[in-house]
Tab-separated table of C-alpha atoms in Angstrom:
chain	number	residue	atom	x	y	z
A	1	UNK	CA	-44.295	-147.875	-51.642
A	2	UNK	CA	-44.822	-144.454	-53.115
A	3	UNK	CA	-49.033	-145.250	-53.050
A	4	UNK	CA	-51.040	-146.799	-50.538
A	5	UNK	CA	-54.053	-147.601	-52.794
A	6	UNK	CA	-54.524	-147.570	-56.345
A	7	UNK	CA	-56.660	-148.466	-59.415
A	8	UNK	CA	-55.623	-150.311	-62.003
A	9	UNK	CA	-57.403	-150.073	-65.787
A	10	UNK	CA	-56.658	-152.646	-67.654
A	11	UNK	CA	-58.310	-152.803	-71.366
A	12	UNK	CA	-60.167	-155.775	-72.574
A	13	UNK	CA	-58.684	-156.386	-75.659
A	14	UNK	CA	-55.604	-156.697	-73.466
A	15	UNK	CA	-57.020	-160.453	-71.831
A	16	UNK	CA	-56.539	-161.710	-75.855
A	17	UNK	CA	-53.206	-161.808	-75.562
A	18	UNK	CA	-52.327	-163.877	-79.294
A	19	UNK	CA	-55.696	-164.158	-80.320
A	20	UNK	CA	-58.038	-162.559	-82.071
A	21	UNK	CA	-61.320	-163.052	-79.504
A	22	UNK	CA	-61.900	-163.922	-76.007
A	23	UNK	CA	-59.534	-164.471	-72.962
A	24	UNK	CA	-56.065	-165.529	-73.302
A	25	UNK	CA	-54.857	-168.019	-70.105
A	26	UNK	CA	-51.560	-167.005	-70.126
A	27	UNK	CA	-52.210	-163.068	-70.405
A	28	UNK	CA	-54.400	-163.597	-67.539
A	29	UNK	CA	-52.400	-165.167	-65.033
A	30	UNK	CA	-49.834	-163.235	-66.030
A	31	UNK	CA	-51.837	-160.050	-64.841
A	32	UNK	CA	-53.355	-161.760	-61.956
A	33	UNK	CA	-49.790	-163.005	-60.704
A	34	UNK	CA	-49.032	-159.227	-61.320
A	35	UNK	CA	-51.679	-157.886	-58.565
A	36	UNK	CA	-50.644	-161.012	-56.709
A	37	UNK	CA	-47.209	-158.996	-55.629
A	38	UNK	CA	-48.308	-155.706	-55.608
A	39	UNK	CA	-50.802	-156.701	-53.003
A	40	UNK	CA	-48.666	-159.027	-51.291
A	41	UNK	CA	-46.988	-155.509	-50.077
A	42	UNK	CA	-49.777	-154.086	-48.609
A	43	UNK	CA	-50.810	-151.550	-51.067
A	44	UNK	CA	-54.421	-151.576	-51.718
A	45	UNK	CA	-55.492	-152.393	-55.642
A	46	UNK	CA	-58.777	-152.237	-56.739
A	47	UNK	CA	-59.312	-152.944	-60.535
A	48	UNK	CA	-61.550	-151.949	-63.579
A	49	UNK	CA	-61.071	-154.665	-66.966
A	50	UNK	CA	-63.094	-153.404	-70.548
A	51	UNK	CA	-64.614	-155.458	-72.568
A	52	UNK	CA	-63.319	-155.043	-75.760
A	53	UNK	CA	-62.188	-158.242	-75.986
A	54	UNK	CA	-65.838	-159.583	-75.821
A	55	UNK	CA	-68.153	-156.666	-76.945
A	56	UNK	CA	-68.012	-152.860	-77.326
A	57	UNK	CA	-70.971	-151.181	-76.607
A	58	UNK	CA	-70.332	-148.734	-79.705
A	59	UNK	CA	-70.205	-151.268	-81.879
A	60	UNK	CA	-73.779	-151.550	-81.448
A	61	UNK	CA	-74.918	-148.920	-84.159
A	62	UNK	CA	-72.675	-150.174	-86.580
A	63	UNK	CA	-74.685	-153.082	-86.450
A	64	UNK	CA	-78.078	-151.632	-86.261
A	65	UNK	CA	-78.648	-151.967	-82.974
A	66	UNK	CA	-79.874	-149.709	-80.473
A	67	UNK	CA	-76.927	-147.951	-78.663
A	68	UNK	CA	-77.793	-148.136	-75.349
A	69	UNK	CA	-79.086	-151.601	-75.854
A	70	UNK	CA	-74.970	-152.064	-76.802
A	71	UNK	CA	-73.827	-150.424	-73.533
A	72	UNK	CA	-75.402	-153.107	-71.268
A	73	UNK	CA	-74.419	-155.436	-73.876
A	74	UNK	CA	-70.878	-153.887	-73.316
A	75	UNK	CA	-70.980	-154.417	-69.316
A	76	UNK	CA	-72.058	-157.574	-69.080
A	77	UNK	CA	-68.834	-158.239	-71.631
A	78	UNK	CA	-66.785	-156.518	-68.571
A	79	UNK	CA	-68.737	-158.502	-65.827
A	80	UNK	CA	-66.981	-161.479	-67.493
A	81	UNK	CA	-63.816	-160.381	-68.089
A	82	UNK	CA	-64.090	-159.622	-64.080
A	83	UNK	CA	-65.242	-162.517	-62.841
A	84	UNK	CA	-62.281	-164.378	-65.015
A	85	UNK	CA	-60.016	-162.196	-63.322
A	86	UNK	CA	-61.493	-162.823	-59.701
A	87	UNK	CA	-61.014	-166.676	-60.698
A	88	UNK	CA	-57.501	-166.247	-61.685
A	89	UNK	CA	-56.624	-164.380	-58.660
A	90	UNK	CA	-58.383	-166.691	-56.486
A	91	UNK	CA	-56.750	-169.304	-57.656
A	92	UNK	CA	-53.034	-167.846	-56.697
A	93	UNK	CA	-55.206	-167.689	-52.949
A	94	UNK	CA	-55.646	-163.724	-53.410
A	95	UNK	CA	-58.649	-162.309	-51.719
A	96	UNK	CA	-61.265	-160.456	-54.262
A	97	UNK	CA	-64.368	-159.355	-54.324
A	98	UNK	CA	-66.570	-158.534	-57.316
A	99	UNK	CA	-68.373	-155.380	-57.104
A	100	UNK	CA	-70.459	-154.615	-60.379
A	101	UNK	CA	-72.793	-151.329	-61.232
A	102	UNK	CA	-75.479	-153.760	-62.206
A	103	UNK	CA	-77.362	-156.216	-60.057
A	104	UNK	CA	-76.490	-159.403	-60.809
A	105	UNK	CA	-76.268	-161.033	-57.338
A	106	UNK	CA	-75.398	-164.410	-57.897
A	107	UNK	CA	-72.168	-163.685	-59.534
A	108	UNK	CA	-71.383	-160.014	-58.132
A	109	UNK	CA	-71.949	-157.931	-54.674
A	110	UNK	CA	-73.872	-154.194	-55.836
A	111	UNK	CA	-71.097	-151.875	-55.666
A	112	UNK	CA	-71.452	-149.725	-52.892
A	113	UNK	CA	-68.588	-147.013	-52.219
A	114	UNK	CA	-68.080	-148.095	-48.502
A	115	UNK	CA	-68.454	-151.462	-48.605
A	116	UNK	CA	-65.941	-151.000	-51.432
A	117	UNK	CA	-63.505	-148.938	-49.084
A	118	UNK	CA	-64.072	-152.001	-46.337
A	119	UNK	CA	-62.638	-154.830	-48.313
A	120	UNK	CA	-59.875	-152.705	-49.797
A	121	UNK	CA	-58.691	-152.161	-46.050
A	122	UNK	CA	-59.032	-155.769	-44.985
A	123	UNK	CA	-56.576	-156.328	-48.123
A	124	UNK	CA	-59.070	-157.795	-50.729
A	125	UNK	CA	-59.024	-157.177	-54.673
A	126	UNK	CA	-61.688	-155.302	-55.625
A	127	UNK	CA	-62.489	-155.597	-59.102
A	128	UNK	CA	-65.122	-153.483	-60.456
A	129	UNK	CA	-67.571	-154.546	-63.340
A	130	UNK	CA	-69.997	-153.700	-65.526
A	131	UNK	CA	-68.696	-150.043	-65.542
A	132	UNK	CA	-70.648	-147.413	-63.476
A	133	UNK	CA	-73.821	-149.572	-64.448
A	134	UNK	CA	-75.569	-146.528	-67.359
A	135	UNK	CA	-75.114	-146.730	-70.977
A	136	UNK	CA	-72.918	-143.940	-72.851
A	137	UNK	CA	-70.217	-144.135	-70.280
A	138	UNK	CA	-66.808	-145.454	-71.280
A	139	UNK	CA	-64.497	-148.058	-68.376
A	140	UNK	CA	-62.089	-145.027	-68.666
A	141	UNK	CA	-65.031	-143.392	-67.473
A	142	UNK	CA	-65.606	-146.236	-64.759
A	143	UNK	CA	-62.518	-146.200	-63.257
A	144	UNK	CA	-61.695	-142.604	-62.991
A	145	UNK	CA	-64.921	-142.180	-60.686
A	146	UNK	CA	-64.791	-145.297	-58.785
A	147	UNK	CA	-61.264	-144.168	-58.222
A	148	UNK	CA	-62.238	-140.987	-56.593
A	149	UNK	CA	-65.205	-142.636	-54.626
A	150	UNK	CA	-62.975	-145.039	-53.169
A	151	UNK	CA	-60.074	-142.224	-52.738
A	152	UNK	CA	-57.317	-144.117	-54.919
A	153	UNK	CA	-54.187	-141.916	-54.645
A	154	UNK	CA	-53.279	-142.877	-58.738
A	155	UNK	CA	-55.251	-144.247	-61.416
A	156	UNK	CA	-52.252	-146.795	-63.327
A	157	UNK	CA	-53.711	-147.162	-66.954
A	158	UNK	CA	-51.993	-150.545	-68.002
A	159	UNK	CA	-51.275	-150.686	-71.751
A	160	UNK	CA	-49.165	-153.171	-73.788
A	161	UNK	CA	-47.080	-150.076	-74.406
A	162	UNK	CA	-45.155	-147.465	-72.475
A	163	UNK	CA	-46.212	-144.130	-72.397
A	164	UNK	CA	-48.091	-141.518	-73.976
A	165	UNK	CA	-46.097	-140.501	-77.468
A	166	UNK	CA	-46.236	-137.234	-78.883
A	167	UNK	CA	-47.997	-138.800	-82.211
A	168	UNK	CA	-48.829	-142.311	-83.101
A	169	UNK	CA	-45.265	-144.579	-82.910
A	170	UNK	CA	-46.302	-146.650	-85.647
A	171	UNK	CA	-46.927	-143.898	-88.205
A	172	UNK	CA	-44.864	-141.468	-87.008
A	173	UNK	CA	-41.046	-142.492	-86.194
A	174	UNK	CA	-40.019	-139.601	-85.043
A	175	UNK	CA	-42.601	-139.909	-82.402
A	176	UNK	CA	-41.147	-139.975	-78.847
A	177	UNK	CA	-42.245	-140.228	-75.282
A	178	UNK	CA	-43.378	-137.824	-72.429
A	179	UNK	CA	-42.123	-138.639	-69.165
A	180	UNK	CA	-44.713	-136.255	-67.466
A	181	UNK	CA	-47.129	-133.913	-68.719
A	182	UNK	CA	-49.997	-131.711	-66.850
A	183	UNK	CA	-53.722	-132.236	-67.654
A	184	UNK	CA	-53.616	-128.771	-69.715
A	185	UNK	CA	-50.816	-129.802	-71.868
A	186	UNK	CA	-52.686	-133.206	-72.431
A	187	UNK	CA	-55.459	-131.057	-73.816
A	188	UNK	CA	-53.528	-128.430	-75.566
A	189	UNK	CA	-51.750	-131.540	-77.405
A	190	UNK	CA	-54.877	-133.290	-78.073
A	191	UNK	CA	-53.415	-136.099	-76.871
A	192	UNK	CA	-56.215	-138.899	-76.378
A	193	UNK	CA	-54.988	-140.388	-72.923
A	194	UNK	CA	-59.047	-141.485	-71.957
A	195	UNK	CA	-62.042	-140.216	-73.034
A	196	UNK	CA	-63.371	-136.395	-72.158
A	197	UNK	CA	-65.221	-137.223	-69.111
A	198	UNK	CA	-62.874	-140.111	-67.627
A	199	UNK	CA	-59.981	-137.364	-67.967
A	200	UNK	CA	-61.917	-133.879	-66.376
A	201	UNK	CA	-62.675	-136.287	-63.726
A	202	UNK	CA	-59.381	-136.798	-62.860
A	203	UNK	CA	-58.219	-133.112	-63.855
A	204	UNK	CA	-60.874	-131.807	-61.514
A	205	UNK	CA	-60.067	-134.286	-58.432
A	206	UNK	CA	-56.313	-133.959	-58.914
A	207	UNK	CA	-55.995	-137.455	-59.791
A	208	UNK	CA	-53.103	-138.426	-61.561
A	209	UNK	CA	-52.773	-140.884	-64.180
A	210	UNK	CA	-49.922	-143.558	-64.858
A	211	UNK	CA	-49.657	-144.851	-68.679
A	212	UNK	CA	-47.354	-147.943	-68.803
A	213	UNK	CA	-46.623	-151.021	-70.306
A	214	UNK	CA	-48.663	-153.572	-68.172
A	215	UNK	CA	-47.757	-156.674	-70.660
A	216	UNK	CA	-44.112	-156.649	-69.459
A	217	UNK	CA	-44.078	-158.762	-66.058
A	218	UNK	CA	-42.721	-157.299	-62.749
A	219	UNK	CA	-43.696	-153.802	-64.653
A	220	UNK	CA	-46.486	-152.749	-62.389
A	221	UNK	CA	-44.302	-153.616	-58.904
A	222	UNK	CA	-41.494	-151.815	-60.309
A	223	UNK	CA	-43.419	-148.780	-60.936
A	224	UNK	CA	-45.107	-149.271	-57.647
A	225	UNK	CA	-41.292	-149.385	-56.216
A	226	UNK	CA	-40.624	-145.822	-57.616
A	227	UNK	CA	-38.790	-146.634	-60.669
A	228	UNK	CA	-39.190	-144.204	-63.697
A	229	UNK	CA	-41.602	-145.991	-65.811
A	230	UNK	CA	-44.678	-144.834	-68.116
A	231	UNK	CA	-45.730	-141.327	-68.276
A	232	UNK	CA	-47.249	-139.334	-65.472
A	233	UNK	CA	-50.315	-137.280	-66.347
A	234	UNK	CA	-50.902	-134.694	-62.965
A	235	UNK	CA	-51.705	-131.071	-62.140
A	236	UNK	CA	-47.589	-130.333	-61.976
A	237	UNK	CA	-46.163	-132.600	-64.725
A	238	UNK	CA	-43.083	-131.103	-67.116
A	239	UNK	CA	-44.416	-131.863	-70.499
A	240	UNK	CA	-40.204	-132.947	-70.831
A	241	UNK	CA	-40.139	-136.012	-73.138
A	242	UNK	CA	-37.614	-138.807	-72.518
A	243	UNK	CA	-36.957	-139.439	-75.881
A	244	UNK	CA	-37.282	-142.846	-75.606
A	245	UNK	CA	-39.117	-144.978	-79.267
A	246	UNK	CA	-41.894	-147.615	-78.378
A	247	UNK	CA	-41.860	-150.340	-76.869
A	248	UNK	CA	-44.076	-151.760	-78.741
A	249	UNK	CA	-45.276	-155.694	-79.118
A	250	UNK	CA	-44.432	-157.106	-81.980
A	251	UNK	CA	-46.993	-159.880	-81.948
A	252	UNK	CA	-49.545	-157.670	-81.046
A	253	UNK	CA	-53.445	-158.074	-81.968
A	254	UNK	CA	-54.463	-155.590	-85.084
A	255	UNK	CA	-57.828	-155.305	-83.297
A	256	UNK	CA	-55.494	-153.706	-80.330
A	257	UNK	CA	-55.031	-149.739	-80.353
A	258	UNK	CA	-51.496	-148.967	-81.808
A	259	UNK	CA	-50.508	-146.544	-78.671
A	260	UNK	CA	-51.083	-146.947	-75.282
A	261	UNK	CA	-53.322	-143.781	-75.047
A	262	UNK	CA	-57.024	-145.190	-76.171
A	263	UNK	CA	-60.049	-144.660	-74.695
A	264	UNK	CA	-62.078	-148.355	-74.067
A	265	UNK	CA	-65.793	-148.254	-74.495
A	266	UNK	CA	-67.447	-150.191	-71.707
């Protein structure tokens, strides 16, 4: 295995698989049975889920609400989406643990960065929820740090399509894929991979950044296995393009982004 441990983002409005709200069954087994056999080969996985499928926390003003009031609105939505994830993994006998920002002790442990560290090297799950626990701060945002805290050699940002595209795929046929690309081109390109923060984070700490296509199963091992999959975001990536169009689902959600490069509010 090219990584030892990892962190895997997976968006919220990812868990509605065919419908319009809420958690799909099927998606989520599906993506539990995925960090089943990734883990099952000793690499180390901890996870961050958004909770777009539930609530986004900028939503909030839309509906005359008080923004931050819609951030913790927005974690607890995550804090679900977690613990349905610990379930499903639990029930394929995987060993989690459910490590949230906010204390909320009879469902989750208070995350704590070496207590975090501990269960990954005993070969638990860790999935983290409720984002990094302060309003204004996106699960892009979440995972990037927690990645760093907990020393993840890749952040893998799990999409329902395959790369980052030089424009939107669905507008734009022409558009076609980057294979790798640095940080610096990322920004030169405006390309919107995560939000500001969640990327310097991982521009500054040398973390690179997988975009693939998570709904596709045995996707995540394969890429785990080395195959050429996704794009690669890093300090020495090409910028060369495989010229590859989308893979793109054609049963998708229209609440779902339409490229695999959007930033998920927590």
């Amino acid at each position: 295995m090219k990584y030892n441990r990892i962190l895997l983002k997976l968006s919220g409005e990812a868990l509605m698989g065919q419908q319009q709200f809420g958690i799909d069954p099927e998606r989520l087994m599906q993506y539990a049975s995925e960090i089943k056999a990734v883990a099952a080969t000793g690499v180390q996985v901890a996870v961050v889920i958004g909770g777009g499928n539930i609530y986004r926390g900028a939503q909030a003003e839309a509906f005359g609400l008080d923004r931050v009031q819609g951030d913790y609105m927005g974690m607890l939505a995550t804090v679900i989406n977690s613990m349905a994830m610990q379930s499903a993994l639990e029930k394929l006998e995987v060993s989690t643990r459910l490590l949230s920002g906010l204390t909320i002790q009879r469902v989750c442990e208070p995350y704590i960065r070496r207590r975090a560290v501990r269960h990954l090297e005993k070969g638990r799950v860790v999935i983290f929820g409720a984002g990094i626990g302060s309003p204004y701060f996106t699960t892009d945002s979440a995972a990037s740090l927690r990645a760093i805290e907990i020393e993840a050699d890749v952040v893998l940002k799990g999409t329902r399509v395959d790369g980052i595209y030089t424009a939107d795929p669905e507008k734009d046929p022409s558009a076609t894929k980057f294979a790798e690309i640095t940080f610096d081109e990322v920004l030169a390109k405006n390309l919107n991979v995560m939000d500001m923060t969640a990327f310097t984070l991982c521009k500054e700490n040398n973390l690179p950044i997988i975009v693939f296509d998570m709904n596709t199963p045995g996707n995540l091992q394969r890429l785990l296995n080395g195959e050429p999959m996704g794009t690669l975001v890093s300090m020495g990536g090409t910028g060369r393009r495989d010229g590859r169009k989308p893979l793109l689902d054609p049963k998708h959600s229209a609440l779902q982004p339409l490229v695999g490069n959007q930033p998920e509010q927590a």
